[in-house]
Coordinates of C-alpha atoms in Angstrom, one line a residue:
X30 CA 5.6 -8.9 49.3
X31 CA 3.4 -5.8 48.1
X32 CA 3.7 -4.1 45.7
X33 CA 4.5 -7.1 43.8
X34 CA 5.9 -5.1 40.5
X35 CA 8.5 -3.4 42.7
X36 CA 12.3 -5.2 42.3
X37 CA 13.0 -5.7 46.4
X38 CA 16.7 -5.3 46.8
X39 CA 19.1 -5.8 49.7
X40 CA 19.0 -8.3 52.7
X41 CA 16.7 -5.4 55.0
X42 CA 14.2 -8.1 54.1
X43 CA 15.8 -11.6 55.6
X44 CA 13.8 -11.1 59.1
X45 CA 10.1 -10.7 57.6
X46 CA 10.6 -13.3 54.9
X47 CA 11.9 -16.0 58.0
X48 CA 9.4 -14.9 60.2
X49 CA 6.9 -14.6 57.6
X50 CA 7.0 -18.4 56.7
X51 CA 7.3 -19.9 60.0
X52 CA 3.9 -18.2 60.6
X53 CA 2.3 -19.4 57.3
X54 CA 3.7 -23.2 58.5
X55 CA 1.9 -22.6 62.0
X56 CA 4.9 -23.0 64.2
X57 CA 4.4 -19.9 65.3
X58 CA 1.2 -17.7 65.9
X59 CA 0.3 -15.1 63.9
X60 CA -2.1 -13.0 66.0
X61 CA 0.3 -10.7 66.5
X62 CA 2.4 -10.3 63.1
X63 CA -0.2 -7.1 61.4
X64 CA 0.8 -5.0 64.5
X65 CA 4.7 -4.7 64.2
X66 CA 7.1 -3.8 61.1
X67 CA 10.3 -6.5 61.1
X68 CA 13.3 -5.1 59.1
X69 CA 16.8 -7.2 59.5
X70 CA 19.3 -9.1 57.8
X71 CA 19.8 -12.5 58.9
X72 CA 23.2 -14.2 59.6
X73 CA 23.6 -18.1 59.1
X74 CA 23.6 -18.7 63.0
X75 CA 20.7 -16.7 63.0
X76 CA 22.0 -13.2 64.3
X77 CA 20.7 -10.0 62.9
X78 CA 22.8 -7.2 61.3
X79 CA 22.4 -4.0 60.7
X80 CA 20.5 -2.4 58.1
X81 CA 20.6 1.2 55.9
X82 CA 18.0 3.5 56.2
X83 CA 15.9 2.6 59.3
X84 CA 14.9 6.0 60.4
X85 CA 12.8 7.0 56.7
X86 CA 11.4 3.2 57.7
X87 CA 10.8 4.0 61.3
X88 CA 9.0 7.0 60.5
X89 CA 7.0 5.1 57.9
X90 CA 5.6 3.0 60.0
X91 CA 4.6 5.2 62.6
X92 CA 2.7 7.0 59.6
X93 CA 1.2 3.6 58.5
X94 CA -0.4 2.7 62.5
X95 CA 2.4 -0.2 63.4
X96 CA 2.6 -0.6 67.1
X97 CA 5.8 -1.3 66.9
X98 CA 8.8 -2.1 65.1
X99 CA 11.4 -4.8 65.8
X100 CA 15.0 -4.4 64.1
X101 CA 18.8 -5.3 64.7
X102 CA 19.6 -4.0 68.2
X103 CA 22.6 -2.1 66.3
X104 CA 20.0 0.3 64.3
X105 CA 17.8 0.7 67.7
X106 CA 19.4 3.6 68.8
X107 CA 18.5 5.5 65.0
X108 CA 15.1 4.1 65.1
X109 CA 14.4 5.4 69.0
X110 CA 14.7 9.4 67.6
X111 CA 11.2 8.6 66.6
X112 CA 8.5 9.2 69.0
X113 CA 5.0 7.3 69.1
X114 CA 6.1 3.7 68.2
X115 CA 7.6 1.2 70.3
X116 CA 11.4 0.3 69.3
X117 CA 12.8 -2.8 69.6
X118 CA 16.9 -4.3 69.0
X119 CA 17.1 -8.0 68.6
X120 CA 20.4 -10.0 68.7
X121 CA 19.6 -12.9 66.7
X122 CA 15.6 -14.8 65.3
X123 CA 15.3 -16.9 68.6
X124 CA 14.3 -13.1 70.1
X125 CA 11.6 -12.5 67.5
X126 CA 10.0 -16.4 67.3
X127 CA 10.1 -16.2 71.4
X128 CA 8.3 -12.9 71.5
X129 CA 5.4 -13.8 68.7
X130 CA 4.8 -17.1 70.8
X131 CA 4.8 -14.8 74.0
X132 CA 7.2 -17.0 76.1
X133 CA 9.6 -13.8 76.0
X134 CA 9.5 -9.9 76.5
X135 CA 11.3 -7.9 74.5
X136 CA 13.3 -4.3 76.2
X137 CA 12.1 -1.5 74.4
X138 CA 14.7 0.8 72.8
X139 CA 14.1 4.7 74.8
X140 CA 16.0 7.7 73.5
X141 CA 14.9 11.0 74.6
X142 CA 15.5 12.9 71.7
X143 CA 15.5 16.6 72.7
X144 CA 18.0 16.0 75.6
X145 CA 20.3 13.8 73.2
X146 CA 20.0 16.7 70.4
X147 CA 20.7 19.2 72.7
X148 CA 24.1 17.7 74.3
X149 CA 25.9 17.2 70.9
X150 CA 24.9 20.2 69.5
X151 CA 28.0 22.6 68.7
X152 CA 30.2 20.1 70.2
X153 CA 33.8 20.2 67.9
X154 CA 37.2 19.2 68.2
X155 CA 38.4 21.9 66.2
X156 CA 38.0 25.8 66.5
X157 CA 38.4 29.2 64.7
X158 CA 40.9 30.5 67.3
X159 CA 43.2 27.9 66.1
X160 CA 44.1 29.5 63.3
X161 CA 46.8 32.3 63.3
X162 CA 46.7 35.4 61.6
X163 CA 44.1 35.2 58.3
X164 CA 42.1 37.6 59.5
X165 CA 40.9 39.0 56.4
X166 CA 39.7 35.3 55.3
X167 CA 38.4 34.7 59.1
X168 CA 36.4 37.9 57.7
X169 CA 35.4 36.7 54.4
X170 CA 33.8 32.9 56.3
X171 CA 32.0 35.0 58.7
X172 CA 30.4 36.9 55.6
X173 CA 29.7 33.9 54.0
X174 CA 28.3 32.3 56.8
X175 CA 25.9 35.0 58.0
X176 CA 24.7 35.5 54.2
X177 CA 24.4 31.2 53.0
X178 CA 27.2 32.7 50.8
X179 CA 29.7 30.4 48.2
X180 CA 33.1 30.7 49.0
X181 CA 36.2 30.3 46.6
X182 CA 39.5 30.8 47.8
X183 CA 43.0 31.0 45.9
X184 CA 46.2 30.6 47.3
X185 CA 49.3 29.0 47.5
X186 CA 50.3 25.5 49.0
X187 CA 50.1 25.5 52.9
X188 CA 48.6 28.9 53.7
X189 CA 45.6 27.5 55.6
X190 CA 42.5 26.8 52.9
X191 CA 41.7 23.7 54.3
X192 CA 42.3 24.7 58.0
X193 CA 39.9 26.9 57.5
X194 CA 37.5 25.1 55.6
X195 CA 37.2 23.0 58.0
X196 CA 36.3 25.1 60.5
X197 CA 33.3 26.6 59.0
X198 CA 30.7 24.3 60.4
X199 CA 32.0 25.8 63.8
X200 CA 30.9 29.0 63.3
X201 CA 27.3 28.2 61.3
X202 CA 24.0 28.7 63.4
X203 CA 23.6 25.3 65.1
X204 CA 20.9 22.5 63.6
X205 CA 17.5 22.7 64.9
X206 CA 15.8 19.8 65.3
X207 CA 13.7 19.5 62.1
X208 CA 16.9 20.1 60.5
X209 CA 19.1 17.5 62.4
X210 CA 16.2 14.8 61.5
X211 CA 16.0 15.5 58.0
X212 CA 20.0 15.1 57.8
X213 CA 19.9 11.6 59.7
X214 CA 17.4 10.7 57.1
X215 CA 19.5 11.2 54.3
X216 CA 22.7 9.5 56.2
X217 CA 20.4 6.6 57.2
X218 CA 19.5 6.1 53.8
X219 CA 23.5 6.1 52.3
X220 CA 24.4 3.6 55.7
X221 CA 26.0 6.1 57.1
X222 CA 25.0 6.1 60.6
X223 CA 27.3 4.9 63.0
X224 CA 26.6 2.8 65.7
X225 CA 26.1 4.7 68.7
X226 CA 24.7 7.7 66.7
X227 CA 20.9 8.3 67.1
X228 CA 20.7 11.9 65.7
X229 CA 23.2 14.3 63.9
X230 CA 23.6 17.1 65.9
X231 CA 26.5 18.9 63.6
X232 CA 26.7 20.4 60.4
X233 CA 27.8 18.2 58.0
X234 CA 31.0 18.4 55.9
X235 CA 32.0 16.4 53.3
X236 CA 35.5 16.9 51.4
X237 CA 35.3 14.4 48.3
X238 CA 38.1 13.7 46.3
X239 CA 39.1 15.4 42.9
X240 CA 38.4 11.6 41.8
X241 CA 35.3 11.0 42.7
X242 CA 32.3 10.2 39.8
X243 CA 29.6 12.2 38.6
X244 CA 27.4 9.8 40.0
X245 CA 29.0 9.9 43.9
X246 CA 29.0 13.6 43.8
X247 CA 25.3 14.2 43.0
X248 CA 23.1 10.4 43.6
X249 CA 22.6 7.7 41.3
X250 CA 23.1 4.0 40.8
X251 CA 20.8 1.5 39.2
X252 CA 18.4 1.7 43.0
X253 CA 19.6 5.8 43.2
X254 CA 21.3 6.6 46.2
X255 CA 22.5 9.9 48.3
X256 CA 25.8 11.9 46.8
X257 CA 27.7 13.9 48.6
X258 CA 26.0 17.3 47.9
X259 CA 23.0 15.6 49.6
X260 CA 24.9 14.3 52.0
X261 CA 26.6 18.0 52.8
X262 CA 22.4 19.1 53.2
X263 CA 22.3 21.5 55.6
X264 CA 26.1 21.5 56.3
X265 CA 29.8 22.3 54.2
X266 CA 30.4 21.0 50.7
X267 CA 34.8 21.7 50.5
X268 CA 36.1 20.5 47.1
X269 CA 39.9 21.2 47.8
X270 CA 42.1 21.9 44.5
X271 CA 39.0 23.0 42.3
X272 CA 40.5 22.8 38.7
X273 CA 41.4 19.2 39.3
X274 CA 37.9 17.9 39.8
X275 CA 37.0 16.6 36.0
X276 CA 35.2 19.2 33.9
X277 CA 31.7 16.8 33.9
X278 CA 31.5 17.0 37.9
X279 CA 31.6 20.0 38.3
X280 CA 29.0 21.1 35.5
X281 CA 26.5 18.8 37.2
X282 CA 26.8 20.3 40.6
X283 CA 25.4 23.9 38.9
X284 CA 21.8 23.1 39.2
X285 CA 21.4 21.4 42.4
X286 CA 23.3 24.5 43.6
X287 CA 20.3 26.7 42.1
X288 CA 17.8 24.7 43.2
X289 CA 18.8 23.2 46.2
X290 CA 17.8 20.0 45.5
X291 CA 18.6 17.0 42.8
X292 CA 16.1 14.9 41.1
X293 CA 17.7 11.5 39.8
X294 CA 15.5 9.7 37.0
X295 CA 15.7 5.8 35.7
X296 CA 13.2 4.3 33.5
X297 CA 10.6 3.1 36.1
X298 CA 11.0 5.7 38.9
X299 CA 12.5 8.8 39.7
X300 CA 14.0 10.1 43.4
X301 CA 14.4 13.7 44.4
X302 CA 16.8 14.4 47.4
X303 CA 17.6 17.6 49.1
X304 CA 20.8 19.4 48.7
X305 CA 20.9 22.7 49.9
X306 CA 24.8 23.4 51.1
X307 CA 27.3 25.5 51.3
X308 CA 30.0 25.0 48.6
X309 CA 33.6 26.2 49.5
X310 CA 36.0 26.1 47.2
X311 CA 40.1 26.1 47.5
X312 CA 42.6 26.4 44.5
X313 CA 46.1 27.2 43.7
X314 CA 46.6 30.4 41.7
X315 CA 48.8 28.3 38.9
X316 CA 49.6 25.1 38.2
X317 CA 53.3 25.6 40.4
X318 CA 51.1 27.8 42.9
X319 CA 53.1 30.5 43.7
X320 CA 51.6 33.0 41.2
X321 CA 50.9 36.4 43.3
X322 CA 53.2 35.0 46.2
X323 CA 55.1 37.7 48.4
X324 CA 58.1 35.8 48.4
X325 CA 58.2 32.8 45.4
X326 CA 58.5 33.5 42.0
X327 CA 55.8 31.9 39.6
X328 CA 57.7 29.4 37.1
X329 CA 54.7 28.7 35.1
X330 CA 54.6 29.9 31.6
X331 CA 53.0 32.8 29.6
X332 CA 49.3 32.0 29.6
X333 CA 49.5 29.2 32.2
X334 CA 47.7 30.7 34.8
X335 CA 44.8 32.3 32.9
X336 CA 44.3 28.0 31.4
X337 CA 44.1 27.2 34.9
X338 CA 41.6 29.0 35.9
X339 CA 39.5 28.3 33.2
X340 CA 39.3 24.6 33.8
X341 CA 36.6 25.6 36.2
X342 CA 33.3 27.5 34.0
X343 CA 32.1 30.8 34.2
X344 CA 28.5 29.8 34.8
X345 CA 29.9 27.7 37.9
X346 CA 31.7 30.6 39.7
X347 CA 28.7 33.0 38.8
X348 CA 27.4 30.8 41.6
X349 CA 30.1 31.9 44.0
X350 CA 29.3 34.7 45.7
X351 CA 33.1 35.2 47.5
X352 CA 36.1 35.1 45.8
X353 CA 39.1 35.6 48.3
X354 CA 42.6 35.2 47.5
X355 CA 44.8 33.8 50.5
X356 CA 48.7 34.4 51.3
X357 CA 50.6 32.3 53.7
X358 CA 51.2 33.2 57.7
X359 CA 54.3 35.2 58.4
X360 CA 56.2 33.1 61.2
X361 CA 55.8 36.2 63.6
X362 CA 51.7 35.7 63.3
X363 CA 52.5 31.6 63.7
X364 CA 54.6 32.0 66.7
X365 CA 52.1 34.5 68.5
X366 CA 50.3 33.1 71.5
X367 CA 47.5 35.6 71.7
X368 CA 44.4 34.2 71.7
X369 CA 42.0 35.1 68.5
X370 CA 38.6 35.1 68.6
X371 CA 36.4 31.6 69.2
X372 CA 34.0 29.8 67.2
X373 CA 31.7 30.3 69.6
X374 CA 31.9 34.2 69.7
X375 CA 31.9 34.6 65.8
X376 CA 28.7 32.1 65.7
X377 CA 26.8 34.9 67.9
X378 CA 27.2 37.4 65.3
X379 CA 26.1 35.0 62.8
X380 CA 23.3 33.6 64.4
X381 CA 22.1 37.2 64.9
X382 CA 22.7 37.8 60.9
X383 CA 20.7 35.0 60.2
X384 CA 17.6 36.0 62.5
X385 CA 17.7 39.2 60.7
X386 CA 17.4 37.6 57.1
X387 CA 14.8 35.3 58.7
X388 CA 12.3 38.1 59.3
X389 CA 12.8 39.5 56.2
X390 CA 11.8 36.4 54.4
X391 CA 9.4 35.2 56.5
X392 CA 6.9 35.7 53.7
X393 CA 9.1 33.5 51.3
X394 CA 9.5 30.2 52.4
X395 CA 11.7 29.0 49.4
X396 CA 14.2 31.5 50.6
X397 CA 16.0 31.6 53.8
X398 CA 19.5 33.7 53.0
X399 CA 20.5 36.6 51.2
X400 CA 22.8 34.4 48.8
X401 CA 19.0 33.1 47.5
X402 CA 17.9 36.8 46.8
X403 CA 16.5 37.5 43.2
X404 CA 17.6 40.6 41.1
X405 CA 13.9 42.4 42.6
X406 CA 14.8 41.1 46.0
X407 CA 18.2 43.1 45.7
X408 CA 16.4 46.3 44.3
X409 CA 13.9 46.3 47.0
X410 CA 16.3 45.2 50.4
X411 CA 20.0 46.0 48.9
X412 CA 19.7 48.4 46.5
X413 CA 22.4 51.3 47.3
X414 CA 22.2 55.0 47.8
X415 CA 23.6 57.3 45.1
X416 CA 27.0 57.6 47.3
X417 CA 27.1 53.6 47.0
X418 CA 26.1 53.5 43.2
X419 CA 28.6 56.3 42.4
X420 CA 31.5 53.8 44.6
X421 CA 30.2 50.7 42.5
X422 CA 30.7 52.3 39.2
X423 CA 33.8 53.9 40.3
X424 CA 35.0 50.1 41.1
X425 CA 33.2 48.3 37.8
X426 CA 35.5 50.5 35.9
X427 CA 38.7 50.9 37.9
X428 CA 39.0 47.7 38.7
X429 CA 37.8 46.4 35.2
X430 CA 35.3 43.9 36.9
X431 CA 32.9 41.6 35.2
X432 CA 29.1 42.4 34.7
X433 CA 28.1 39.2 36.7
X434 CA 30.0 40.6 39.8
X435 CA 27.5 43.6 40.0
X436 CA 24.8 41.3 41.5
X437 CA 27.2 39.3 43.7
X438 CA 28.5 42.5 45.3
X439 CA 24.9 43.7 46.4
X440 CA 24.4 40.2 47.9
X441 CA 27.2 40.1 49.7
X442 CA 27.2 43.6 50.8
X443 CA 23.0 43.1 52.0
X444 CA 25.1 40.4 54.1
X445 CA 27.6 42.7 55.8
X446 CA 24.9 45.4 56.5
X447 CA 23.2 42.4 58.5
X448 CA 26.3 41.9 60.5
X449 CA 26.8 45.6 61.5
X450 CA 22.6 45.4 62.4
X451 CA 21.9 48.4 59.5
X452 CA 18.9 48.5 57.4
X453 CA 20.3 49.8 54.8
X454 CA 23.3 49.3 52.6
X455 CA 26.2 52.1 52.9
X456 CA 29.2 53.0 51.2
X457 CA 31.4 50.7 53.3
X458 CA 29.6 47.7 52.8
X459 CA 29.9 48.1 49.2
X460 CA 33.7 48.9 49.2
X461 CA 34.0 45.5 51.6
X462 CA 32.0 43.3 49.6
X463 CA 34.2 44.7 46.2
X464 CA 37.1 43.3 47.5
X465 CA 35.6 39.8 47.5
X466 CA 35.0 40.1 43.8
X467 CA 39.3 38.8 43.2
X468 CA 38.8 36.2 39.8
X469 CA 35.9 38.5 38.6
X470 CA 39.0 41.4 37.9
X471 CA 39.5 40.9 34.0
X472 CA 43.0 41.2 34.1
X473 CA 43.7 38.8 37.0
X474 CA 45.9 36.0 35.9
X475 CA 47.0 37.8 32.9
X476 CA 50.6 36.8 33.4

């Protein structure tokens, strides 16, 4: 099995090796062997099961001339998204040694892939007009949305951060198709695809666990595999109570959030997997988490909270762009049964945002959002008038913010001039986007 001086790993290779020796002892012909790919495991009784990763293969061997290729019937429907090569789901070897002696046909495996992208799209259980009141975070995840923006939010227990969380992929522009393939690749890849699934349609979002390893957040393993910030591409990284995710995780994540990709190295090869997500962020305010609560007192000691906070590192929240802090629903705003906005309404606005930003980087393929703008992208598309600059300084030294904040704020106001369809940055944009500068106050959590 070429190339020889490769280490072959897994059981993806059971089918070839059966079929592969039954043709070399002549029992069955081989005239037709150089014209399809064979991927499977095999069972003792002979059945096939399912395999990771068939889509990369599928598309590999469209790429290499194969007329075909002939896999588990499970994995048929993952393999069938790819046009120009014939697809074909086996239940068990009698199939494949029937079909290469010609005294069977095998059903080929048809998806049309537009129509089946197009029905899932934007289809979700959940919705934005779910949640009650908030509407000054509702604000802050439209911002972020419309921008490719970092969100952070600190709050108490039960005041909605992972509601809301997880109902940001509602609201995001839906996949196109390049992107929905390139997604299914990387879920193929980490076994991820479920039976029934031929394409994801949907934004990912992946909530790990504060336990989880450096390894399972960004790749690895002896034969490296996906993690889940490449798992999140194109979709919603959430890690949910930020301070308790170990100090090591977290610093790893800051390049891949930079570059938007993560290369993973071992001594004879080296993989490189996309990751280009949007992190949100949730955290309590103190280790009791009730500091800043309208009602609770904080029972946390002198200097508790500020040592909270700084279990996650500067350079890491210099990557997020929106720092919110969150207070919980007032029973009136719970028990209201007005209807708030949809998903689907807010996504119009964003999807308008986005269109905007995509014309003004046409030129720049590496950057497709203002969150990705350089310090001479924000002097030549966000820089503010001397009204704005008089406001920001005003702010910077009222409000006793941080130097890093001064870029952030021009990002994220660039954002909300996009949303209101302006071409240039005003006064109000700036004041709006100050307010999402909450941890970057230097005397927040001085308690």
């Amino acid at each position: 099995m070429a190339p020889a001086d490769i280490r072959k790993e897994g059981s993806a290779y059971d089918l070839p090796l059966a079929i592969g020796i039954l043709a070399a002892a002549e029992i069955i012909p081989s005239i037709k062997l150089p014209d399809y790919l064979l991927m499977g495991e095999l069972s003792l009784d002979g059945s096939l099961k399912p395999v990771k990763g068939i889509l990369p293969i599928t598309i590999k061997a469209k790429e290499d001339g194969f007329k075909g290729i002939i896999i588990p019937r499970v994995n048929a429907c993952e393999a069938a998204v790819v046009d120009g090569i014939k697809v074909y789901g086996v239940e068990n070897i009698t199939e494949v040694i029937d079909f290469f002696k010609e005294e069977k046909t095998l059903t080929e495996t048809i998806a049309n892939t537009k129509e089946d992208f197009l029905a899932g799209q934007s289809v979700y259980d959940i919705d934005f007009e779910d949640v009650k009141g908030q509407e000054n975070v509702k604000r802050a995840f439209e911002i972020a949305a419309a921008g490719g923006h970092n969100l952070i939010m600190i709050g108490p227990p039960g005041a909605g951060k992972s509601m809301l969380a997880k109902r940001l992929p509602t609201i995001l522009p839906p996949l196109t198709l390049e992107e929905a393939l390139e997604t299914t690749k990387i879920h193929s890849v980490a076994g991820k695809i479920g039976k029934e699934i031929a394409l994801i349609t949907n934004r990912p979002f992946r909530s790990p666990h504060h336990t989880i390893s450096d390894a399972a957040m960004v790749g690895g393993g002896t034969y490296p595999q996906p993690g889940e910030i490449s798992l999140a591409h194109h979709g919603v990284l959430f890690l949910d109570e930020l301070p308790e995710f170990t100090r090591s995780v977290l610093e790893v994540m800051r390049q891949p959030l930079e570059d938007r990709k993560i290369s993973i190295s071992r001594a004879r090869f080296s993989v490189e997997y996309p990751a280009s997500f949007m992190l949100i962020a949730s955290m309590n305010p103190c280790p009791c988490g009730f500091y800043n609560h309208p009602e609770k007192s904080c029972v946390c000691p002198p200097g508790s909270v500020q040592k909270y906070l700084n279990r996650v590192s500067g350079p890491l929240l210099d990557r997020i762009d929106i720092q919110i802090e969150i207070v919980p629903v007032p029973f009136e705003k719970i028990s209201q049964k007005e209807k708030t906005e949809s998903s689907a309404e807010v996504r119009k606005r964003i999807i308008k945002a986005r269109s905007i930003q995509n014309n003004r980087f046409k030129e720049l393929p590496e950057i497709f959002s203002n969150a990705q703008m350089s310090s001479r992208l924000l002097q030549e598309y966000a820089s503010p008038d001397k009204e704005g600059l008089e406001l920001l300084k005003t702010a910077m030294h009222r409000l006793n913010l941080s130097a890093r904040a001064y870029d952030r704020i021009l990002k994220v106001s660039r954002t909300i001039a996009d949303l209101d369809e302006k071409d240039k940055v005003l006064p109000h944009h700036l004041a709006e986007a100050i307010n999402y500068r909450s941890l970057d106050r230097e005397n927040w959590g001085n308690n």
